[in-house]
Coordinates of C-alpha atoms in Angstrom, one line a residue:
M245 CA -47.8 20.6 74.8
D246 CA -49.0 18.4 77.6
K247 CA -46.1 17.2 79.8
K248 CA -47.1 13.6 79.4
V249 CA -47.2 14.0 75.6
A250 CA -43.7 15.7 75.6
K251 CA -42.3 12.9 77.8
C252 CA -43.7 10.2 75.6
A253 CA -42.4 12.0 72.5
V254 CA -38.9 12.0 73.9
G255 CA -39.2 8.3 74.6
C256 CA -40.3 7.6 71.0
L257 CA -37.4 9.7 69.6
A258 CA -34.9 7.9 71.8
T259 CA -35.8 4.6 70.3
G260 CA -35.8 5.9 66.7
L261 CA -39.5 5.1 66.3
M262 CA -42.1 7.4 64.8
V263 CA -45.6 7.3 66.1
F264 CA -48.5 9.0 64.3
A265 CA -51.5 9.7 66.4
G266 CA -53.8 12.6 67.5
T267 CA -52.6 14.9 70.2
T268 CA -55.8 14.3 72.2
T269 CA -55.2 10.6 72.2
F270 CA -51.6 11.1 73.6
A271 CA -52.8 13.5 76.2
T272 CA -55.8 11.5 77.5
E273 CA -54.7 7.9 76.9
A274 CA -51.3 7.9 78.7
K275 CA -51.6 4.4 80.3
P276 CA -51.5 2.4 77.0
L277 CA -48.3 4.3 76.1
A278 CA -46.5 3.7 79.4
T279 CA -45.4 0.2 78.4
E280 CA -45.2 -1.5 75.0
T281 CA -44.2 -5.1 74.7
A282 CA -41.8 -6.8 72.4
E283 CA -44.8 -8.4 70.7
N284 CA -45.8 -5.0 69.4
Y285 CA -42.3 -3.7 68.8
P286 CA -40.0 -6.7 68.4
V287 CA -36.6 -5.0 68.7
A288 CA -34.0 -7.6 69.8
G289 CA -36.7 -9.5 71.7
L290 CA -36.9 -6.8 74.4
S291 CA -39.7 -5.0 76.2
F292 CA -39.2 -1.4 77.1
S293 CA -40.9 1.7 78.4
F294 CA -41.7 4.7 76.2
G295 CA -42.2 6.8 79.3
D296 CA -38.5 7.1 80.2
A297 CA -36.0 8.1 77.5
T298 CA -33.0 7.3 79.7
G299 CA -34.3 3.8 80.4
V300 CA -34.8 3.2 76.7
Q301 CA -31.3 4.2 76.0
Q302 CA -29.9 2.0 78.7
T303 CA -32.0 -0.9 77.4
F304 CA -30.7 -0.5 73.9
A305 CA -27.1 -0.1 75.2
A306 CA -27.5 -3.5 77.0
A307 CA -29.0 -5.0 73.8
A308 CA -26.0 -3.7 71.8
E309 CA -23.6 -5.3 74.4
E310 CA -25.5 -8.6 74.2
T311 CA -25.3 -8.5 70.4
S312 CA -21.6 -7.8 70.5
V313 CA -20.9 -10.8 72.8
S314 CA -23.0 -13.0 70.5
E315 CA -20.9 -11.9 67.5
K316 CA -17.7 -12.8 69.3
E317 CA -19.1 -16.2 70.2
I318 CA -19.9 -16.7 66.5
E319 CA -16.4 -15.7 65.5
Q320 CA -14.9 -18.1 68.0
T321 CA -17.2 -20.9 66.8
A322 CA -16.1 -20.2 63.2
A323 CA -12.5 -20.3 64.2
V324 CA -12.7 -23.8 65.6
S325 CA -15.2 -25.1 63.1
E326 CA -12.5 -26.5 60.9
Y327 CA -11.5 -28.9 63.6
A328 CA -14.9 -29.8 64.9
N329 CA -15.4 -33.6 64.6
L330 CA -12.0 -33.9 63.0
A331 CA -10.1 -37.1 64.1
I332 CA -6.4 -37.6 63.5
A333 CA -4.8 -41.0 63.7
Q334 CA -2.0 -41.2 66.3
V335 CA -0.4 -44.7 65.7
N336 CA 2.9 -46.2 64.8
D337 CA 1.8 -47.0 61.2
Y338 CA -1.9 -47.2 60.6
V339 CA -5.2 -48.2 62.1
N340 CA -7.7 -50.5 60.3
I341 CA -11.1 -49.0 59.3
R342 CA -13.7 -51.7 59.8
S343 CA -17.2 -52.3 58.5
T344 CA -18.7 -52.5 62.0
A345 CA -17.8 -51.2 65.5
S346 CA -16.1 -54.5 66.3
E347 CA -12.7 -56.1 65.7
E348 CA -14.6 -58.8 63.9
G349 CA -15.7 -56.3 61.3
E350 CA -14.4 -56.5 57.7
I351 CA -11.3 -54.3 57.0
L352 CA -12.3 -51.6 54.6
G353 CA -9.2 -49.6 54.5
K354 CA -6.4 -48.0 56.5
L355 CA -6.1 -44.6 58.3
Y356 CA -2.3 -44.0 58.4
N357 CA -0.6 -42.0 61.2
N358 CA -1.4 -38.3 61.1
S359 CA -4.1 -38.9 58.6
A360 CA -7.5 -37.2 59.2
A361 CA -11.1 -38.2 59.2
N362 CA -14.5 -36.7 59.9
V363 CA -16.3 -38.2 62.9
L364 CA -19.9 -39.1 62.1
E365 CA -20.9 -40.7 65.4
E366 CA -19.6 -42.6 68.4
E367 CA -20.6 -46.1 69.4
N368 CA -19.2 -48.1 72.3
G369 CA -15.6 -46.9 72.2
W370 CA -15.6 -46.7 68.4
Y371 CA -15.9 -43.7 66.0
K372 CA -17.8 -44.0 62.8
I373 CA -15.6 -42.0 60.4
Q374 CA -15.5 -40.8 56.8
S375 CA -12.1 -40.2 55.2
G376 CA -11.3 -40.2 51.5
S377 CA -13.5 -42.8 49.9
V378 CA -13.8 -44.9 53.1
T379 CA -16.6 -44.8 55.6
G380 CA -16.3 -47.2 58.6
Y381 CA -15.3 -47.6 62.2
V382 CA -12.0 -47.1 64.1
K383 CA -11.3 -47.5 67.8
C384 CA -11.5 -44.2 69.7
E385 CA -8.2 -44.9 71.4
F386 CA -6.2 -44.7 68.1
V387 CA -7.3 -41.2 67.1
V388 CA -7.3 -37.8 68.6
R389 CA -10.5 -35.7 68.1
D390 CA -11.2 -32.0 68.0
N391 CA -7.6 -31.0 68.7
A392 CA -6.8 -27.8 66.9
E393 CA -3.1 -27.8 67.9
L394 CA -2.5 -31.3 66.4
A395 CA -4.6 -30.5 63.3
A396 CA -2.5 -27.4 62.7
Q397 CA 0.6 -29.5 62.9
V398 CA -0.4 -32.2 60.4
R399 CA -2.3 -30.2 57.9
T400 CA -0.9 -28.5 54.8
R401 CA -2.1 -25.0 54.1
I402 CA -2.6 -24.5 50.3
G403 CA -3.1 -21.3 48.5
R404 CA -4.6 -21.6 45.0
V405 CA -3.8 -18.7 42.6
T406 CA -7.0 -17.0 41.5
T407 CA -5.5 -14.4 39.2
E408 CA -3.9 -14.8 35.8
T409 CA -0.4 -14.1 37.0
L410 CA 0.5 -13.8 40.7
R411 CA 3.4 -11.6 41.8
V412 CA 5.4 -13.3 44.6
R413 CA 7.2 -10.5 46.5
K414 CA 10.3 -10.7 48.7
E415 CA 8.4 -9.0 51.6
A416 CA 4.8 -8.5 52.6
S417 CA 4.4 -5.2 50.8
T418 CA 3.5 -4.0 47.3
E419 CA 6.6 -1.9 47.5
S420 CA 8.8 -5.0 47.8
G421 CA 10.6 -6.5 44.8
I422 CA 9.1 -9.3 42.8
M423 CA 10.7 -12.6 43.5
D424 CA 8.8 -14.7 41.1
L425 CA 5.6 -15.0 38.9
V426 CA 3.2 -17.8 39.3
P427 CA 0.4 -18.6 36.8
G428 CA -3.2 -18.9 37.7
G429 CA -4.6 -22.2 39.0
E430 CA -1.3 -23.2 40.6
D431 CA -1.2 -24.4 44.2
L432 CA 1.3 -22.9 46.6
I433 CA 2.2 -24.2 50.0
V434 CA 1.5 -21.6 52.7
K435 CA 4.0 -21.2 55.5
D436 CA 3.2 -17.9 57.1
E437 CA -0.2 -16.4 57.9
S438 CA 0.8 -14.0 60.6
I439 CA 0.6 -10.8 58.5
P440 CA -2.9 -9.4 57.8
G441 CA -3.6 -9.4 54.1
W442 CA -0.6 -11.4 53.2
V443 CA 0.6 -15.0 53.3
G444 CA 4.1 -16.4 53.0
V445 CA 4.3 -19.1 50.3
V446 CA 7.0 -21.4 49.1
V447 CA 8.3 -21.0 45.5
G448 CA 11.1 -23.3 44.6
D449 CA 13.4 -23.4 47.6
K450 CA 12.5 -19.9 48.8
M451 CA 9.6 -18.2 50.6
G452 CA 8.0 -15.0 49.4
Y453 CA 4.7 -13.2 50.1
V454 CA 1.5 -12.8 48.1
S455 CA -1.7 -10.9 48.8
T456 CA -4.6 -12.9 50.2
E457 CA -6.7 -11.1 47.6
F458 CA -5.3 -13.3 44.9
V459 CA -5.2 -16.8 46.5
E460 CA -7.9 -19.1 47.8
L461 CA -6.7 -20.7 51.1
R462 CA -7.6 -24.1 52.3
S463 CA -6.3 -26.9 54.6
Q464 CA -5.3 -30.2 53.2
Y465 CA -5.1 -33.4 55.2
V466 CA -3.8 -36.9 54.3
Q467 CA -6.8 -39.2 54.2
A468 CA -7.6 -42.9 54.4
E469 CA -6.8 -45.4 51.7
S470 CA -9.3 -48.1 50.8
R471 CA -8.2 -51.7 50.3
E472 CA -8.9 -51.3 46.6
E473 CA -6.8 -48.1 46.4
E474 CA -4.0 -49.7 48.3
A475 CA -3.9 -52.8 46.0
A476 CA -3.9 -50.5 42.9
R477 CA -1.1 -48.4 44.3
L478 CA 1.1 -51.3 45.1
K479 CA 0.6 -52.8 41.7
A480 CA 1.4 -49.5 40.0
E481 CA 4.6 -49.1 42.1
E482 CA 5.8 -52.6 41.3
E483 CA 5.1 -52.0 37.5
A484 CA 7.0 -48.7 37.7
R485 CA 10.0 -50.3 39.4
K486 CA 10.2 -53.1 36.8
K487 CA 9.8 -50.6 33.9
A488 CA 12.4 -48.3 35.3
A489 CA 14.9 -51.1 36.0
A490 CA 14.5 -52.3 32.4
Q491 CA 15.0 -48.8 31.0
A492 CA 18.0 -48.2 33.1
A493 CA 19.6 -51.5 32.0
A494 CA 19.0 -50.6 28.3
A495 CA 20.5 -47.1 28.9
R496 CA 23.7 -48.7 30.3
Q497 CA 24.0 -50.9 27.3
R498 CA 23.6 -48.0 24.9
A499 CA 26.2 -45.9 26.8
A500 CA 28.6 -48.8 26.8
A501 CA 28.1 -49.3 23.0
R502 CA 28.8 -45.6 22.4
T503 CA 32.0 -45.6 24.4
S504 CA 33.1 -48.8 22.6
S505 CA 32.5 -47.4 19.1
T506 CA 34.2 -44.0 19.8
G507 CA 36.9 -45.0 22.1
S508 CA 36.1 -42.1 24.4
R509 CA 33.2 -40.0 25.4
S510 CA 32.5 -36.6 23.9
Q511 CA 31.9 -35.1 27.4
S512 CA 34.1 -35.3 30.4
Y513 CA 31.3 -36.7 32.6
T514 CA 31.0 -40.2 34.1
A515 CA 28.5 -42.4 32.3
P516 CA 25.4 -43.4 34.2
T517 CA 25.8 -46.6 36.2
G518 CA 23.3 -48.7 38.1
G519 CA 19.6 -48.5 38.0
S520 CA 18.7 -47.0 41.3
G521 CA 17.6 -43.5 42.4
A522 CA 21.0 -43.1 44.1
S523 CA 22.7 -43.6 40.7
V524 CA 20.5 -40.9 39.2
A525 CA 21.4 -38.5 42.0
N526 CA 25.1 -39.1 41.7
F527 CA 25.0 -38.7 37.9
A528 CA 23.0 -35.4 38.3
L529 CA 25.5 -34.0 40.7
Q530 CA 28.2 -33.9 38.0
F531 CA 26.5 -31.0 36.3
V532 CA 26.5 -28.6 39.2
G533 CA 27.7 -25.2 38.1
N534 CA 26.5 -25.6 34.5
P535 CA 24.2 -22.8 33.2
Y536 CA 20.4 -22.4 33.5
V537 CA 18.7 -21.6 30.2
Y538 CA 14.9 -21.2 30.0
G539 CA 13.4 -23.8 27.8
G540 CA 16.8 -25.6 27.5
S541 CA 17.5 -29.3 28.1
S542 CA 21.3 -29.6 27.7
L543 CA 23.1 -30.7 30.8
T544 CA 26.3 -29.0 29.7
N545 CA 25.2 -26.0 27.6
G546 CA 22.1 -24.9 29.6
T547 CA 18.8 -26.2 30.8
D548 CA 15.8 -25.2 32.9
C549 CA 14.5 -27.1 35.9
S550 CA 12.3 -29.6 34.2
G551 CA 14.7 -30.0 31.3
F552 CA 17.4 -30.9 33.8
V553 CA 15.3 -33.6 35.4
M554 CA 14.2 -34.9 32.0
S555 CA 17.7 -35.0 30.6
V556 CA 19.2 -36.7 33.7
Y557 CA 16.6 -39.4 33.6
S558 CA 16.9 -39.8 29.9
N559 CA 20.4 -41.1 30.5
F560 CA 18.8 -43.9 32.4
G561 CA 16.4 -44.7 29.7
V562 CA 13.5 -43.0 31.4
G563 CA 11.4 -40.7 29.3
L564 CA 9.9 -37.7 31.2
P565 CA 8.0 -34.7 29.8
H566 CA 9.6 -31.3 29.6
S567 CA 7.2 -29.7 32.1
S568 CA 7.4 -29.3 35.8
G569 CA 3.6 -29.7 36.1
A570 CA 3.6 -32.9 34.0
Q571 CA 6.5 -34.4 35.9
R572 CA 4.4 -34.0 39.1
G573 CA 2.3 -36.8 37.7
C574 CA 5.1 -39.2 36.8
G575 CA 6.1 -42.3 38.8
Y576 CA 4.3 -42.6 42.1
G577 CA 4.0 -40.4 45.1
V578 CA 5.8 -40.7 48.4
S579 CA 5.8 -38.5 51.5
V580 CA 8.6 -36.0 52.1
G581 CA 9.7 -38.1 55.1
E582 CA 10.1 -41.1 52.8
A583 CA 12.1 -39.3 50.1
Q584 CA 15.1 -41.2 48.7
P585 CA 17.9 -40.0 46.4
G586 CA 16.7 -39.8 42.8
D587 CA 13.1 -38.8 43.8
I588 CA 11.7 -35.7 42.0
M589 CA 10.9 -32.9 44.4
C590 CA 8.0 -30.9 43.0
Y591 CA 7.1 -27.3 43.7
S592 CA 4.9 -24.7 42.1
G593 CA 6.5 -24.3 38.7
H594 CA 9.8 -26.0 39.8
V595 CA 11.3 -29.4 40.1
G596 CA 14.6 -30.9 41.4
I597 CA 16.3 -34.2 42.1
Y598 CA 16.7 -35.3 45.7
I599 CA 20.2 -36.3 46.7
G600 CA 19.6 -37.0 50.4
N601 CA 20.1 -35.2 53.7
G602 CA 17.3 -32.7 53.0
Q603 CA 19.0 -31.5 49.8
M604 CA 18.4 -31.5 46.1
V605 CA 20.2 -30.7 42.8
H606 CA 18.3 -28.5 40.4
A607 CA 18.6 -25.9 37.7
S608 CA 17.6 -23.0 39.8
T609 CA 17.9 -19.6 38.0
S610 CA 19.8 -17.9 35.2
R611 CA 21.9 -16.3 37.9
T612 CA 22.9 -19.4 39.8
G613 CA 22.7 -22.2 37.2
I614 CA 22.6 -25.8 38.4
I615 CA 23.1 -25.9 42.2
V616 CA 22.6 -27.9 45.3
S617 CA 20.3 -26.5 48.0
G618 CA 17.8 -27.5 50.7
I619 CA 14.5 -28.9 49.6
G620 CA 12.3 -26.5 51.5
S621 CA 8.6 -27.6 51.3
P622 CA 7.8 -29.5 48.2
I623 CA 4.2 -29.9 47.1
A624 CA 4.8 -33.5 46.1
V625 CA 7.6 -36.1 45.9
R626 CA 7.5 -38.5 42.9
R627 CA 9.6 -41.7 42.8
I628 CA 10.7 -42.9 39.4
L629 CA 13.3 -45.5 40.4
S630 CA 13.5 -47.5 43.6

C-alpha cells in the first residue's frame, strides 16, 4: 500500500470514520485529504487533519474536555436555577405590592416577611414581581434576590408519596426497621437530603427515612396575599372565633346541667371551663397516660390521634371530623411561630393539640398512649378557638 494511503487510513480509523474510495484516488489525490473542514465533517464544530492520527486523537481529547466542562456548567446552572429571579421579603411585617412602580400606585396585596416572589423585571429601583395570585411592584430595598442561602432557610421541602404505601424506616437503609407506613398522595416534610437515594422525613414527632424513588420532591414558599384574599381570611377568622365562642358557652351550660342533675360526674376529670384555646389545652392534659386505640375516640378507654382531638373539642361544643387529614382543613391556618395553646398541630397522618413552649399533647402510639412531646415540624397549624 502507498505510504500516503496508509497514513491517511490510520487518520480515518483514529476518528472512527469510514471512507469508501478507490485506491488510485487516495494514492494520487493526497492534497484534498490533507485537511477536511468541520463543514464537511461537523464533529463538535472542529476542523482536523486526516494526515496525522496523533493530532486527531489530541483534537478529540480536547473536544471531550471541552464537552465535560460544558456539562459541569450546565449542572451548576441547574443547581441554582431554583433561586434564579427569586426574591424574598426581608421586612418587619410586610411590604405592599403596588400596581405601578411608585408609592402612589394602588395597593394590590402584601408580601409578608420571608415570603417569596418571582422577579419579572426591574424598573427604577422597583421589582415587578409575581407571587401567588398577585402581580405588581415592590421596592427593591425590601427584598433579597437570587440568594440561595436565604431561600434554603425560608423554604419548606416537601416530599409527596408516589407509591400506594410508603415504608418509613428508622435509618437510611432497606435493612433498617420500619418506623411507620404512609399512604400514597400524602405530603411529608423533608428535613435531611444529605444521604444519596434517601431523604429524612417527619412523621408525627419523629424523623425517619424514605427512598427518593418513592417521593416527588419540591420546594414550597409562602407567597403573597391579595387584598381580596386578606379580607376573606379576616372575615373567616372572625366568624370562626364567634362560632367557637358560642359553642364553648353551650358546652359549659350542658356540662353544668349534667353535674347538677347527677350530683357528681361519672369521671374523675375536671369539666371544661372557659372558651379559649388555653382551656382546651388544659382540659386535654388531664388524659395523659390513657391508652391509644386505633379508631377509638374515648378519652378514658382509648382513642387514636384524631379521635383524641375530636373528643377534646367536642367537650367545648366544637364538632370535628374523626380524620387527621380532614382536621387539617378545619378552623383557619396560622404559622408555627404564631401557634397558641389549643391549636391543632397537623402532620402526615397525625394530629395533636398544642400546649405551648414547643410541646403538644397527643394520642401517639399503642405503646405510649396519650403523651406530651415536642411538636417537631408540623405540616400545618389550625386554630379553632382564639
